[in-house]
PDB file of N, CA and C in Angstrom:
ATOM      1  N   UNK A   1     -75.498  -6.307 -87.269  1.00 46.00           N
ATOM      2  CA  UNK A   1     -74.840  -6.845 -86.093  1.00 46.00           C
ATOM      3  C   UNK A   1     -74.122  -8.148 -86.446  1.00 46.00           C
ATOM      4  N   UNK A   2     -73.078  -8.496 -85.594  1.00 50.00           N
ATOM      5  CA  UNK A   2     -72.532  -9.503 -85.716  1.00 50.00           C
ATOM      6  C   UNK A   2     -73.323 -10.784 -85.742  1.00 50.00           C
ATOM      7  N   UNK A   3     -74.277 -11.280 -85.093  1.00 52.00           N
ATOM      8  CA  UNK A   3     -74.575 -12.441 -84.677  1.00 52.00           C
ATOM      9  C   UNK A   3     -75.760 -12.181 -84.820  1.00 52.00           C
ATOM     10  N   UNK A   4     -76.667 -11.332 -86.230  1.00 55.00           N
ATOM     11  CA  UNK A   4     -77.520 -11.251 -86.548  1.00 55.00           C
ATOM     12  C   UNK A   4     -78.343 -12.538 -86.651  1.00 55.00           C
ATOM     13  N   UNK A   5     -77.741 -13.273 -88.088  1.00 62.00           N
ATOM     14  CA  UNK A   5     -78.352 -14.482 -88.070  1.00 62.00           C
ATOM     15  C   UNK A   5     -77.539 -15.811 -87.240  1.00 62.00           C
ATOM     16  N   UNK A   6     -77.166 -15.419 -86.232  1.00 83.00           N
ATOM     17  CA  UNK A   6     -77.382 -16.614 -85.438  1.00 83.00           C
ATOM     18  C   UNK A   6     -78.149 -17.816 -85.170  1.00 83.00           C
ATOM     19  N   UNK A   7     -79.292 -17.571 -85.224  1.00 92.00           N
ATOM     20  CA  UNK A   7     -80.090 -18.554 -85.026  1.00 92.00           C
ATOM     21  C   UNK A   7     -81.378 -18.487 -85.806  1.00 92.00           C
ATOM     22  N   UNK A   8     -81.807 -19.600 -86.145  1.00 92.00           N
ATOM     23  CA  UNK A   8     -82.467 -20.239 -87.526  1.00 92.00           C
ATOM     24  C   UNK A   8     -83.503 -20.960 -87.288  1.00 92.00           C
ATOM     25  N   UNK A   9     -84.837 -20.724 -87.958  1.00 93.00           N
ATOM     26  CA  UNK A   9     -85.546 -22.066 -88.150  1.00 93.00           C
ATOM     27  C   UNK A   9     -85.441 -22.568 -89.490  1.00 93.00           C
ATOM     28  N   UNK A  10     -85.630 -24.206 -89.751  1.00 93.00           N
ATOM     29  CA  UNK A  10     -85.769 -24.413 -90.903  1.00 93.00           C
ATOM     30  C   UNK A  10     -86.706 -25.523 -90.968  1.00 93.00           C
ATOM     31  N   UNK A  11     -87.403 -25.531 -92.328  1.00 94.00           N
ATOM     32  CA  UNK A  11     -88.534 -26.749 -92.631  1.00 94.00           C
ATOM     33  C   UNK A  11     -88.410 -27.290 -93.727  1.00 94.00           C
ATOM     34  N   UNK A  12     -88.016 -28.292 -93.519  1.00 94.00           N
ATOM     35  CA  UNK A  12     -87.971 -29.479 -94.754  1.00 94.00           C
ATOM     36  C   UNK A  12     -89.427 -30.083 -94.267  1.00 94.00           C
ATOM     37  N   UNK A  13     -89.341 -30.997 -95.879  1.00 92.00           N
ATOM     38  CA  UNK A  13     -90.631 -31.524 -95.850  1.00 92.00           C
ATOM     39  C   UNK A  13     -90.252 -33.159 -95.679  1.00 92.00           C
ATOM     40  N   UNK A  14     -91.255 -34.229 -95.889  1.00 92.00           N
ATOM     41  CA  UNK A  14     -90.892 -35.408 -95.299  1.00 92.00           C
ATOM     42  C   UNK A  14     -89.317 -36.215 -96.102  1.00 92.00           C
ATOM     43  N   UNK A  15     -89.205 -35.630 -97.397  1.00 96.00           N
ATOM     44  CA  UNK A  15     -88.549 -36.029 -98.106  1.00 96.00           C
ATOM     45  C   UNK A  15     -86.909 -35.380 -98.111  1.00 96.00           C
ATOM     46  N   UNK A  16     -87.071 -34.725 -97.253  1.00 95.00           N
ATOM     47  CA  UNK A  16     -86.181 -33.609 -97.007  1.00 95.00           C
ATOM     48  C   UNK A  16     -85.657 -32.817 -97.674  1.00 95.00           C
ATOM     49  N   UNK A  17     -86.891 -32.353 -99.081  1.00 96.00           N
ATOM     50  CA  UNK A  17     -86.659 -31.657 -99.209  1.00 96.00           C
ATOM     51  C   UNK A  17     -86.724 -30.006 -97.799  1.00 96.00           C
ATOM     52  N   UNK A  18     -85.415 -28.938 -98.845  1.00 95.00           N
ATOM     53  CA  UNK A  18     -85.544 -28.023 -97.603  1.00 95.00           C
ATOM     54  C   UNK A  18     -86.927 -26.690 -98.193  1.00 95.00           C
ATOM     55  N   UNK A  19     -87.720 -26.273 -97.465  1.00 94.00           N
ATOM     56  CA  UNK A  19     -88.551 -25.245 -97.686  1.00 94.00           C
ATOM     57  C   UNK A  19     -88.855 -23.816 -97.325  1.00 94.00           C
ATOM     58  N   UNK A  20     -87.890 -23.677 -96.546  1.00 92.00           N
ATOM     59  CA  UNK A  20     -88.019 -22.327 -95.812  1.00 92.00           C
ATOM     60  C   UNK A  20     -87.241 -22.605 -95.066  1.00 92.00           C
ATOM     61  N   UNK A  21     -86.439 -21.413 -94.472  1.00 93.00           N
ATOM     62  CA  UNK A  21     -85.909 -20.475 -93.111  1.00 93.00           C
ATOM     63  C   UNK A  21     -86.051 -18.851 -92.894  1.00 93.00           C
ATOM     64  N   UNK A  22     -86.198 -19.047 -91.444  1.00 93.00           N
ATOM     65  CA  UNK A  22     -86.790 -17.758 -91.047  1.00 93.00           C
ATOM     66  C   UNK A  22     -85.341 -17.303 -90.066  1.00 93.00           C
ATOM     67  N   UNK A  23     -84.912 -16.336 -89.528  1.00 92.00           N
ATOM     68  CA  UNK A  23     -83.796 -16.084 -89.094  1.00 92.00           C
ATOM     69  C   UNK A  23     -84.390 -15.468 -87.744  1.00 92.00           C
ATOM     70  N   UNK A  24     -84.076 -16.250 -86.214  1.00 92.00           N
ATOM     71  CA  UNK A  24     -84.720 -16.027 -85.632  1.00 92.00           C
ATOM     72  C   UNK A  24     -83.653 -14.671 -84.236  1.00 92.00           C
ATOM     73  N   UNK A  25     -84.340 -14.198 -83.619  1.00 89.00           N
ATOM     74  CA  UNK A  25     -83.628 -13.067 -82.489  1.00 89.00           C
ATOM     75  C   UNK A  25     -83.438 -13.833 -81.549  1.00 89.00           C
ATOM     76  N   UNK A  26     -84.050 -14.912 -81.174  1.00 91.00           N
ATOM     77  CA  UNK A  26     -83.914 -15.456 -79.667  1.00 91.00           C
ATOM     78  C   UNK A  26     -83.117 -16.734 -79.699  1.00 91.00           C
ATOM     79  N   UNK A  27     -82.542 -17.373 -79.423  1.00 94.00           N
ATOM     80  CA  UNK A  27     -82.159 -18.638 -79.028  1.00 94.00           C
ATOM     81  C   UNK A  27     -82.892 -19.708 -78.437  1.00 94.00           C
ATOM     82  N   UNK A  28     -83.100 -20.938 -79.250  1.00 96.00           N
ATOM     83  CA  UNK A  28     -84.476 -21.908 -79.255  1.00 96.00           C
ATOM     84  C   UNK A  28     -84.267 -22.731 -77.995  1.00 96.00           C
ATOM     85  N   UNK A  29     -84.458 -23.027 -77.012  1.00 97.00           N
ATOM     86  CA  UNK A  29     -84.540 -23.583 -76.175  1.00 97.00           C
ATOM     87  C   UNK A  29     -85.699 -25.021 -75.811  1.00 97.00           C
ATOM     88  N   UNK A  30     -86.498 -24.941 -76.571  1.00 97.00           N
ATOM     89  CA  UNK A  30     -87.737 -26.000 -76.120  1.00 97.00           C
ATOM     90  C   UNK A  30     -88.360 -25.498 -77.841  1.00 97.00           C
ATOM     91  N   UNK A  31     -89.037 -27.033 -77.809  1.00 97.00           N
ATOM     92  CA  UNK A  31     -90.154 -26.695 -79.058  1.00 97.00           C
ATOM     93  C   UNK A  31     -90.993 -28.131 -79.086  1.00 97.00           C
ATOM     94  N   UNK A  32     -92.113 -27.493 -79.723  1.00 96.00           N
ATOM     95  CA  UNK A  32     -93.213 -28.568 -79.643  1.00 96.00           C
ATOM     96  C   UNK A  32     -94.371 -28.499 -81.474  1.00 96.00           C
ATOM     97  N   UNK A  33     -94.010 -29.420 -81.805  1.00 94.00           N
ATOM     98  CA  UNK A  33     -95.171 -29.167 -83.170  1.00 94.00           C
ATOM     99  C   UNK A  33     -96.295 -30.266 -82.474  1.00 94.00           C
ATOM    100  N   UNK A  34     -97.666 -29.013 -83.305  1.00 92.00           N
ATOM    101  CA  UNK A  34     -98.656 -29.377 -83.651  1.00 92.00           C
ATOM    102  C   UNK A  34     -99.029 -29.831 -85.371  1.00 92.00           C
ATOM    103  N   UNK A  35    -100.242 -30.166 -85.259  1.00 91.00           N
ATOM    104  CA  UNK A  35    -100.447 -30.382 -86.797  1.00 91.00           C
ATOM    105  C   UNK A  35    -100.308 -28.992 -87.824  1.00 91.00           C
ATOM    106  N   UNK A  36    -100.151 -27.594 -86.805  1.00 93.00           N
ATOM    107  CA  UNK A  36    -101.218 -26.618 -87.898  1.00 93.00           C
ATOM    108  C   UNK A  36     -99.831 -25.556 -87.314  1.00 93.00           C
ATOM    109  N   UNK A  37     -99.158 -26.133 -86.076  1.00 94.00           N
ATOM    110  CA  UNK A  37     -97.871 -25.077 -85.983  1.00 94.00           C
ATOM    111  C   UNK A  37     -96.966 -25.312 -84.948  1.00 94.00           C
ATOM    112  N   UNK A  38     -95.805 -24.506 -84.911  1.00 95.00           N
ATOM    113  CA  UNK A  38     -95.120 -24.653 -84.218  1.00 95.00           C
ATOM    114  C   UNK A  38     -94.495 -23.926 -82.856  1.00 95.00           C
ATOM    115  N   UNK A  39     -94.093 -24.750 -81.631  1.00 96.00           N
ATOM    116  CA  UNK A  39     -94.587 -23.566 -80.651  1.00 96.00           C
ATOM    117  C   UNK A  39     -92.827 -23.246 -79.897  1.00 96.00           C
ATOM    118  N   UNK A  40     -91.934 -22.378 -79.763  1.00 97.00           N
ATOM    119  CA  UNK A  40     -91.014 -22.054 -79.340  1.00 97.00           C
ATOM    120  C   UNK A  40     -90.775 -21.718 -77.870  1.00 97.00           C
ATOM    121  N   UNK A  41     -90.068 -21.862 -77.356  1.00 97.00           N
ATOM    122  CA  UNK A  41     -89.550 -21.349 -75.543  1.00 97.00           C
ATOM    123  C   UNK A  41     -88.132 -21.036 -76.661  1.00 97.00           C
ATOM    124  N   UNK A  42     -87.670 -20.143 -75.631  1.00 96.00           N
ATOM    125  CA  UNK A  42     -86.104 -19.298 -75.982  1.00 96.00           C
ATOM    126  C   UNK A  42     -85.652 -19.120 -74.595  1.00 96.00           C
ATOM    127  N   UNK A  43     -84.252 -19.184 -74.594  1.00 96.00           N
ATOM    128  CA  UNK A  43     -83.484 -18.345 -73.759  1.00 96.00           C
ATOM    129  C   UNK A  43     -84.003 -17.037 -72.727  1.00 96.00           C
ATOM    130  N   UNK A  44     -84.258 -16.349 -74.028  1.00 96.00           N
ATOM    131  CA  UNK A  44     -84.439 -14.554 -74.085  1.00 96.00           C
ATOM    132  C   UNK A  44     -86.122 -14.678 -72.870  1.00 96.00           C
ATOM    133  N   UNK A  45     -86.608 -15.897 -72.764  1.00 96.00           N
ATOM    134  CA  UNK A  45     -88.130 -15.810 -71.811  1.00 96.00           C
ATOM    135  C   UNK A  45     -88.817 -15.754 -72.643  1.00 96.00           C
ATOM    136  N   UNK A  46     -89.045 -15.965 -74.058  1.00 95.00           N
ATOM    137  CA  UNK A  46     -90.168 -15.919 -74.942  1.00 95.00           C
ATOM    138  C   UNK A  46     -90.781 -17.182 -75.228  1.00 95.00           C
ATOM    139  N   UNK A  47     -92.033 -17.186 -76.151  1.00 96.00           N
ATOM    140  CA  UNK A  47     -92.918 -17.991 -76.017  1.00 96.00           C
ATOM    141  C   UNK A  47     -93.759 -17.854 -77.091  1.00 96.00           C
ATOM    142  N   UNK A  48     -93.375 -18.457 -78.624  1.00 96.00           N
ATOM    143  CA  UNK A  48     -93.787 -17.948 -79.947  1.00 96.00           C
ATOM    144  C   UNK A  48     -94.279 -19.178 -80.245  1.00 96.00           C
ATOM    145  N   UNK A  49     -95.464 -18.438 -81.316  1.00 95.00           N
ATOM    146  CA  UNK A  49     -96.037 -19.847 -82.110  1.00 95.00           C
ATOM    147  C   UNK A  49     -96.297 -19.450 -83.068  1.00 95.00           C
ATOM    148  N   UNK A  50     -95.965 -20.115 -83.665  1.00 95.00           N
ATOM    149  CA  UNK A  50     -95.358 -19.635 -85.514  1.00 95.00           C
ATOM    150  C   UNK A  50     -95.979 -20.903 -86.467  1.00 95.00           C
ATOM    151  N   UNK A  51     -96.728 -20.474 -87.934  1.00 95.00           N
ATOM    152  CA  UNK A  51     -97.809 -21.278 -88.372  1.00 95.00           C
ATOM    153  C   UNK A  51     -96.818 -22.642 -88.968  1.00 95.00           C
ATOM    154  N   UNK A  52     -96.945 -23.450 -89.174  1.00 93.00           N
ATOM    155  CA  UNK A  52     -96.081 -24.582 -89.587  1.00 93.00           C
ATOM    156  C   UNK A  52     -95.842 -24.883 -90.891  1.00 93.00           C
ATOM    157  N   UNK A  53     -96.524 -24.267 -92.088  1.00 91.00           N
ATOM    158  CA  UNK A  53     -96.203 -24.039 -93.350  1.00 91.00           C
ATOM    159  C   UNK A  53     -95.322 -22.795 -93.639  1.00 91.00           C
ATOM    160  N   UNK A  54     -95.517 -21.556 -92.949  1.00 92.00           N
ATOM    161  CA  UNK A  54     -94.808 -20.442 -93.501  1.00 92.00           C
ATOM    162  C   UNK A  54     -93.886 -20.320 -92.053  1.00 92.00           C
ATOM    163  N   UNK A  55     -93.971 -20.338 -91.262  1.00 95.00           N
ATOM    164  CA  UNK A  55     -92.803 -19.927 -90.313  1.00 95.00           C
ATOM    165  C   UNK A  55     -93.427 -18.728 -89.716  1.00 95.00           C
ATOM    166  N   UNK A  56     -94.085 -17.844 -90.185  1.00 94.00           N
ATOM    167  CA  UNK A  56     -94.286 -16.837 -89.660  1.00 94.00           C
ATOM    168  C   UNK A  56     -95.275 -16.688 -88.225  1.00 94.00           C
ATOM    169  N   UNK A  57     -95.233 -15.397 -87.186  1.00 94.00           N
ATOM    170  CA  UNK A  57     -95.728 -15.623 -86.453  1.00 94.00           C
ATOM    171  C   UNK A  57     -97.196 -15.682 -86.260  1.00 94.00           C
ATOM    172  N   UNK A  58     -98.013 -16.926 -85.569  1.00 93.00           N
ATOM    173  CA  UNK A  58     -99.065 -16.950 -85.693  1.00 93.00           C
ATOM    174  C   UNK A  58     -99.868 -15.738 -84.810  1.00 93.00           C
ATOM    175  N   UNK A  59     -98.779 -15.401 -83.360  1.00 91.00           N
ATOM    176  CA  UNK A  59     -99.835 -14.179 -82.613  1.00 91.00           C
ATOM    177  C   UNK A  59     -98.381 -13.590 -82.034  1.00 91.00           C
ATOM    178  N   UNK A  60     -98.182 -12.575 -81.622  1.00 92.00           N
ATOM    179  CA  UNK A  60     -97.062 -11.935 -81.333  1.00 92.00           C
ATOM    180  C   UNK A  60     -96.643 -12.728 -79.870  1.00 92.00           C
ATOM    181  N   UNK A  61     -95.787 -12.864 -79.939  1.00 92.00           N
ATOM    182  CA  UNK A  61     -94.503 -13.225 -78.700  1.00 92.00           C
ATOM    183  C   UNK A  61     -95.244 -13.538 -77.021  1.00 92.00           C
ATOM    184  N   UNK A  62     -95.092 -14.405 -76.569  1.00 93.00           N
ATOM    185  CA  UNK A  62     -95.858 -13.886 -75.227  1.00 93.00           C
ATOM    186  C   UNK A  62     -93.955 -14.171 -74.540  1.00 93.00           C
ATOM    187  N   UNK A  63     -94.330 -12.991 -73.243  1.00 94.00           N
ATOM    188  CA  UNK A  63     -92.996 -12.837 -72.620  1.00 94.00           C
ATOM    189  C   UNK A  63     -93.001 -13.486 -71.422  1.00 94.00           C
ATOM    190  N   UNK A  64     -92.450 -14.408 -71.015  1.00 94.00           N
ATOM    191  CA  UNK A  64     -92.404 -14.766 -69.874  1.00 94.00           C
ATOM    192  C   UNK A  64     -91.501 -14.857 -68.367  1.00 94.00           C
ATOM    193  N   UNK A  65     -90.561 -13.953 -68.894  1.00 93.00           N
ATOM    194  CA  UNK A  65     -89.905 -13.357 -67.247  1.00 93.00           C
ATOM    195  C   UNK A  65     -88.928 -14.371 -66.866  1.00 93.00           C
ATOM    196  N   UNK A  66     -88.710 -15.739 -67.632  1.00 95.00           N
ATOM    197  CA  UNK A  66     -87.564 -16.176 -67.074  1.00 95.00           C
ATOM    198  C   UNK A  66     -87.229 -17.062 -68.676  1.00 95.00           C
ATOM    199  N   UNK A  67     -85.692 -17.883 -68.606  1.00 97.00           N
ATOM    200  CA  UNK A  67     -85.795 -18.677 -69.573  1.00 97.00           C
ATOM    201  C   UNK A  67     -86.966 -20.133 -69.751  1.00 97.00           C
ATOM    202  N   UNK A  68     -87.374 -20.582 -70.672  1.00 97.00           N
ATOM    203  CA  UNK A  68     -88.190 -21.591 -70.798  1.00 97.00           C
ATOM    204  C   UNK A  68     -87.290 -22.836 -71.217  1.00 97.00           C
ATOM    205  N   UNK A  69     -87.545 -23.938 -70.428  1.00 97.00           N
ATOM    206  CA  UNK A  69     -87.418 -25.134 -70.391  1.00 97.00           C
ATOM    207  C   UNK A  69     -87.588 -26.049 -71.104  1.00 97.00           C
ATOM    208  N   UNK A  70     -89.148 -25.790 -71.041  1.00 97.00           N
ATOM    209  CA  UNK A  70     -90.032 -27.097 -72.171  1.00 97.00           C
ATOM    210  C   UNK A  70     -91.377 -26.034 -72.297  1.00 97.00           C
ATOM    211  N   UNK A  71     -91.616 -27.566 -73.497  1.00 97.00           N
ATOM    212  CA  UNK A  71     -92.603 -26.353 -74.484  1.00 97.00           C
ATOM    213  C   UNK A  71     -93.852 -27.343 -74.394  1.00 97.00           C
ATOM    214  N   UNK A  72     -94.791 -27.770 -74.348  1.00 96.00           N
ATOM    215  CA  UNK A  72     -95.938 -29.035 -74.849  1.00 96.00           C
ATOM    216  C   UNK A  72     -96.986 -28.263 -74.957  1.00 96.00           C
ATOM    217  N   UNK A  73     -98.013 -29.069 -76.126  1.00 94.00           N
ATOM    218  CA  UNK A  73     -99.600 -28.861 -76.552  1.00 94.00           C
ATOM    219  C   UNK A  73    -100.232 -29.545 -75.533  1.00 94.00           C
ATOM    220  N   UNK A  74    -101.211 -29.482 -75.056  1.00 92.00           N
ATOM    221  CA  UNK A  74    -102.142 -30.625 -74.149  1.00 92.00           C
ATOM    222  C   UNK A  74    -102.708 -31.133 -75.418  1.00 92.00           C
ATOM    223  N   UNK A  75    -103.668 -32.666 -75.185  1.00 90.00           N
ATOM    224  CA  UNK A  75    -103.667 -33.483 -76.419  1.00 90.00           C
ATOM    225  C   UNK A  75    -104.817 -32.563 -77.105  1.00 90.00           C
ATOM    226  N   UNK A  76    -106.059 -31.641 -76.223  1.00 89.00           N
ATOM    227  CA  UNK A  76    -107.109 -31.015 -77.123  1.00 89.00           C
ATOM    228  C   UNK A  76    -106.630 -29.592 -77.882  1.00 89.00           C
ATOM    229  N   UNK A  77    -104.996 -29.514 -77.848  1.00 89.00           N
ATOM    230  CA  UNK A  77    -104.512 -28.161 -78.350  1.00 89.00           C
ATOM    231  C   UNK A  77    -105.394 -26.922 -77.755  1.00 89.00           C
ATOM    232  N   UNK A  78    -106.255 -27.369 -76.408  1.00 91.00           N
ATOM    233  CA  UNK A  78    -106.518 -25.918 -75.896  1.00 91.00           C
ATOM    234  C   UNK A  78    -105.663 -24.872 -74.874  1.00 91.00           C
ATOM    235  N   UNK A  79    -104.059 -25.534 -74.564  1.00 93.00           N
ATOM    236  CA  UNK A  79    -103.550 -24.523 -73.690  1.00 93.00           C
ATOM    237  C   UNK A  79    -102.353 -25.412 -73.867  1.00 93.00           C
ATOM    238  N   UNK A  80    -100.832 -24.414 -73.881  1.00 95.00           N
ATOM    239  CA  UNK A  80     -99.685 -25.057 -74.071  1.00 95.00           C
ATOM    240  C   UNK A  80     -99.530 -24.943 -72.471  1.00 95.00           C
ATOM    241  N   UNK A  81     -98.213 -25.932 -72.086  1.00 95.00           N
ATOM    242  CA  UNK A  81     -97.783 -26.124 -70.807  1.00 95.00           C
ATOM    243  C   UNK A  81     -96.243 -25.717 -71.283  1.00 95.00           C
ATOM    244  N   UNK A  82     -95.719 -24.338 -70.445  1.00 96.00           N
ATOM    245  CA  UNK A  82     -94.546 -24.069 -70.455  1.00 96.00           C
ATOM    246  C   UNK A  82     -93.483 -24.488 -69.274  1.00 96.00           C
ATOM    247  N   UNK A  83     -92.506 -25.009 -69.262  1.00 97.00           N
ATOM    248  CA  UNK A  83     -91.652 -25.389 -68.042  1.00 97.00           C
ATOM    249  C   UNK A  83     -90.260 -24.220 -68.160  1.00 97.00           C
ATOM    250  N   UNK A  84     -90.689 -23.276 -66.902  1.00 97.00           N
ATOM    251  CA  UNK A  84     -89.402 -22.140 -66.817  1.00 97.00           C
ATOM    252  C   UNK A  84     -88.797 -22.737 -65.930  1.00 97.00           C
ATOM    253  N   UNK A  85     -87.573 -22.062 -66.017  1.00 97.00           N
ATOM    254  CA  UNK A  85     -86.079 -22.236 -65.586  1.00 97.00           C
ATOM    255  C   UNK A  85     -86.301 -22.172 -63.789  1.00 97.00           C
ATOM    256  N   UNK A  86     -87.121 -21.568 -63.503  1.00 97.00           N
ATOM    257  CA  UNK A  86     -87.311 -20.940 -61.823  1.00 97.00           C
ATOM    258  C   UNK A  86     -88.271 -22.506 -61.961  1.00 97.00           C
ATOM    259  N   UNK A  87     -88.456 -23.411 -62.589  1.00 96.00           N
ATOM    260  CA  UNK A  87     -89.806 -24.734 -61.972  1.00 96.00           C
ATOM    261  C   UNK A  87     -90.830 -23.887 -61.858  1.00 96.00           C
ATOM    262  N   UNK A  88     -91.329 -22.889 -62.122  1.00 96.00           N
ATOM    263  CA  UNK A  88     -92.811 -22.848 -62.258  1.00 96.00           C
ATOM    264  C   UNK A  88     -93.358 -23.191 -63.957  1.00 96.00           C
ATOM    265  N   UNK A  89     -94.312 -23.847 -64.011  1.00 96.00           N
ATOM    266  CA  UNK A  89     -95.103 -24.548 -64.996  1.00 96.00           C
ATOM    267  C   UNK A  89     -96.148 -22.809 -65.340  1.00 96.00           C
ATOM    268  N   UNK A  90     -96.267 -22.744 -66.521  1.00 94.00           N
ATOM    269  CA  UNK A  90     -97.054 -21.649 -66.309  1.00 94.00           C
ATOM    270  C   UNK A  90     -98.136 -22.454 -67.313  1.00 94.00           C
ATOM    271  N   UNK A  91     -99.032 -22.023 -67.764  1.00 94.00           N
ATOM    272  CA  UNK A  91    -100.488 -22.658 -68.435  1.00 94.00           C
ATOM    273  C   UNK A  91    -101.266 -21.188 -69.619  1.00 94.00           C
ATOM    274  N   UNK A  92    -101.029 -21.221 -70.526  1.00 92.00           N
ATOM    275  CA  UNK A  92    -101.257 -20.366 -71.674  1.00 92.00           C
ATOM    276  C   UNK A  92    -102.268 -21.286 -72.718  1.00 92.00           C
ATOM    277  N   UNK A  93    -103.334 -20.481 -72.612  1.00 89.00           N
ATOM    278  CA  UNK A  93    -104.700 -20.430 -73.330  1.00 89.00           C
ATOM    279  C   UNK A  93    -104.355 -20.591 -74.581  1.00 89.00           C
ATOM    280  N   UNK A  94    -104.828 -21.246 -75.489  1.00 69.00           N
ATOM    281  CA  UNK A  94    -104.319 -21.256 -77.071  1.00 69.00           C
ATOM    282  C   UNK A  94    -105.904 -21.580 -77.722  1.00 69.00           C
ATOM    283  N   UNK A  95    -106.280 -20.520 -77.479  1.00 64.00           N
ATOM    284  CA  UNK A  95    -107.669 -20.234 -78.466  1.00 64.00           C
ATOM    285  C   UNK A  95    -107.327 -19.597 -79.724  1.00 64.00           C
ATOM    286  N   UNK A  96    -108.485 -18.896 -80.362  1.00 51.00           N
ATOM    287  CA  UNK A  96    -108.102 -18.482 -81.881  1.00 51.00           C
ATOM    288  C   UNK A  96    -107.423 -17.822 -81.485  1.00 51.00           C
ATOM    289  N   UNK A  97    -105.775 -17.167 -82.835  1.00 46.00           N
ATOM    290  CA  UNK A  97    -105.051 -16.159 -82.106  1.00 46.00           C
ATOM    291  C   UNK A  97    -105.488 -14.801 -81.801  1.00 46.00           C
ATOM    292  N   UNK A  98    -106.922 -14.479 -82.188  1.00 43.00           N
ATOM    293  CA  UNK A  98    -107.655 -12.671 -81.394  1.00 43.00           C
ATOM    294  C   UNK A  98    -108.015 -13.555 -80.078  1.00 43.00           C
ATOM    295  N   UNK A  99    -108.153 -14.816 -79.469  1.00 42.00           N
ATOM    296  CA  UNK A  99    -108.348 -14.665 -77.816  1.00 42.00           C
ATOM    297  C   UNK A  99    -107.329 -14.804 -77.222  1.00 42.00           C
ATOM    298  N   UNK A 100    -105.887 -15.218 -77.190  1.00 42.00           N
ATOM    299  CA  UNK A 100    -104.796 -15.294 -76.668  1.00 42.00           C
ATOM    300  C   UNK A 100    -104.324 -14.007 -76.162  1.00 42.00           C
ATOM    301  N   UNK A 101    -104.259 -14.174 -75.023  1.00 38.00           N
ATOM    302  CA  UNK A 101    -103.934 -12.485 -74.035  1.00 38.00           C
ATOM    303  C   UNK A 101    -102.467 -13.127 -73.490  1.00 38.00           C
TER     304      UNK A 101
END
């Protein structure tokens, strides 16, 4: 497709050196790092968290029905706070990734 790789993550390290890119489907809209990863809102209503050394996904996609806004960890990293496009705040559990429903 045309506009395959459209959109990109990339990770440099403090020095900038560059270390990776992953070539992403959705369009990044919001993002939030933790120490151990990184957490995405898109356009497309998605809601990815992807490990912060490799890029890859830490638990598959959660979908959320409208575009996302903003992305935040609460400070005990037990539940991200998503801000959608409609103003509802939604609240997603971030236990190990086998308890995340």
């Amino acid at each position: 497709a045309l506009f395959q790789d459209r959109f990109a993550l990339h990770l440099y390290s403090v020095n900038g050196k560059h270390l990776s890119t992953v070539p992403l489907d959705e369009e990044v809209t919001a993002m939030c790092l933790t120490e151990e990863f990184v957490v995405l809102g898109t356009m497309q209503c998605g809601l990815e968290i992807r490990d912060l050394q490799s890029l890859t996904a830490a638990v598959p996609p959660v979908p959320m029905r409208v575009p996302v806004h903003s992305v935040s960890v609460t400070k005990e990293k037990s539940h991200i706070l998503v801000g959608l496009e409609d103003g509802k705040l939604i609240v997603v559990g971030a236990g190990q990734p086998a308890e995340v429903s």
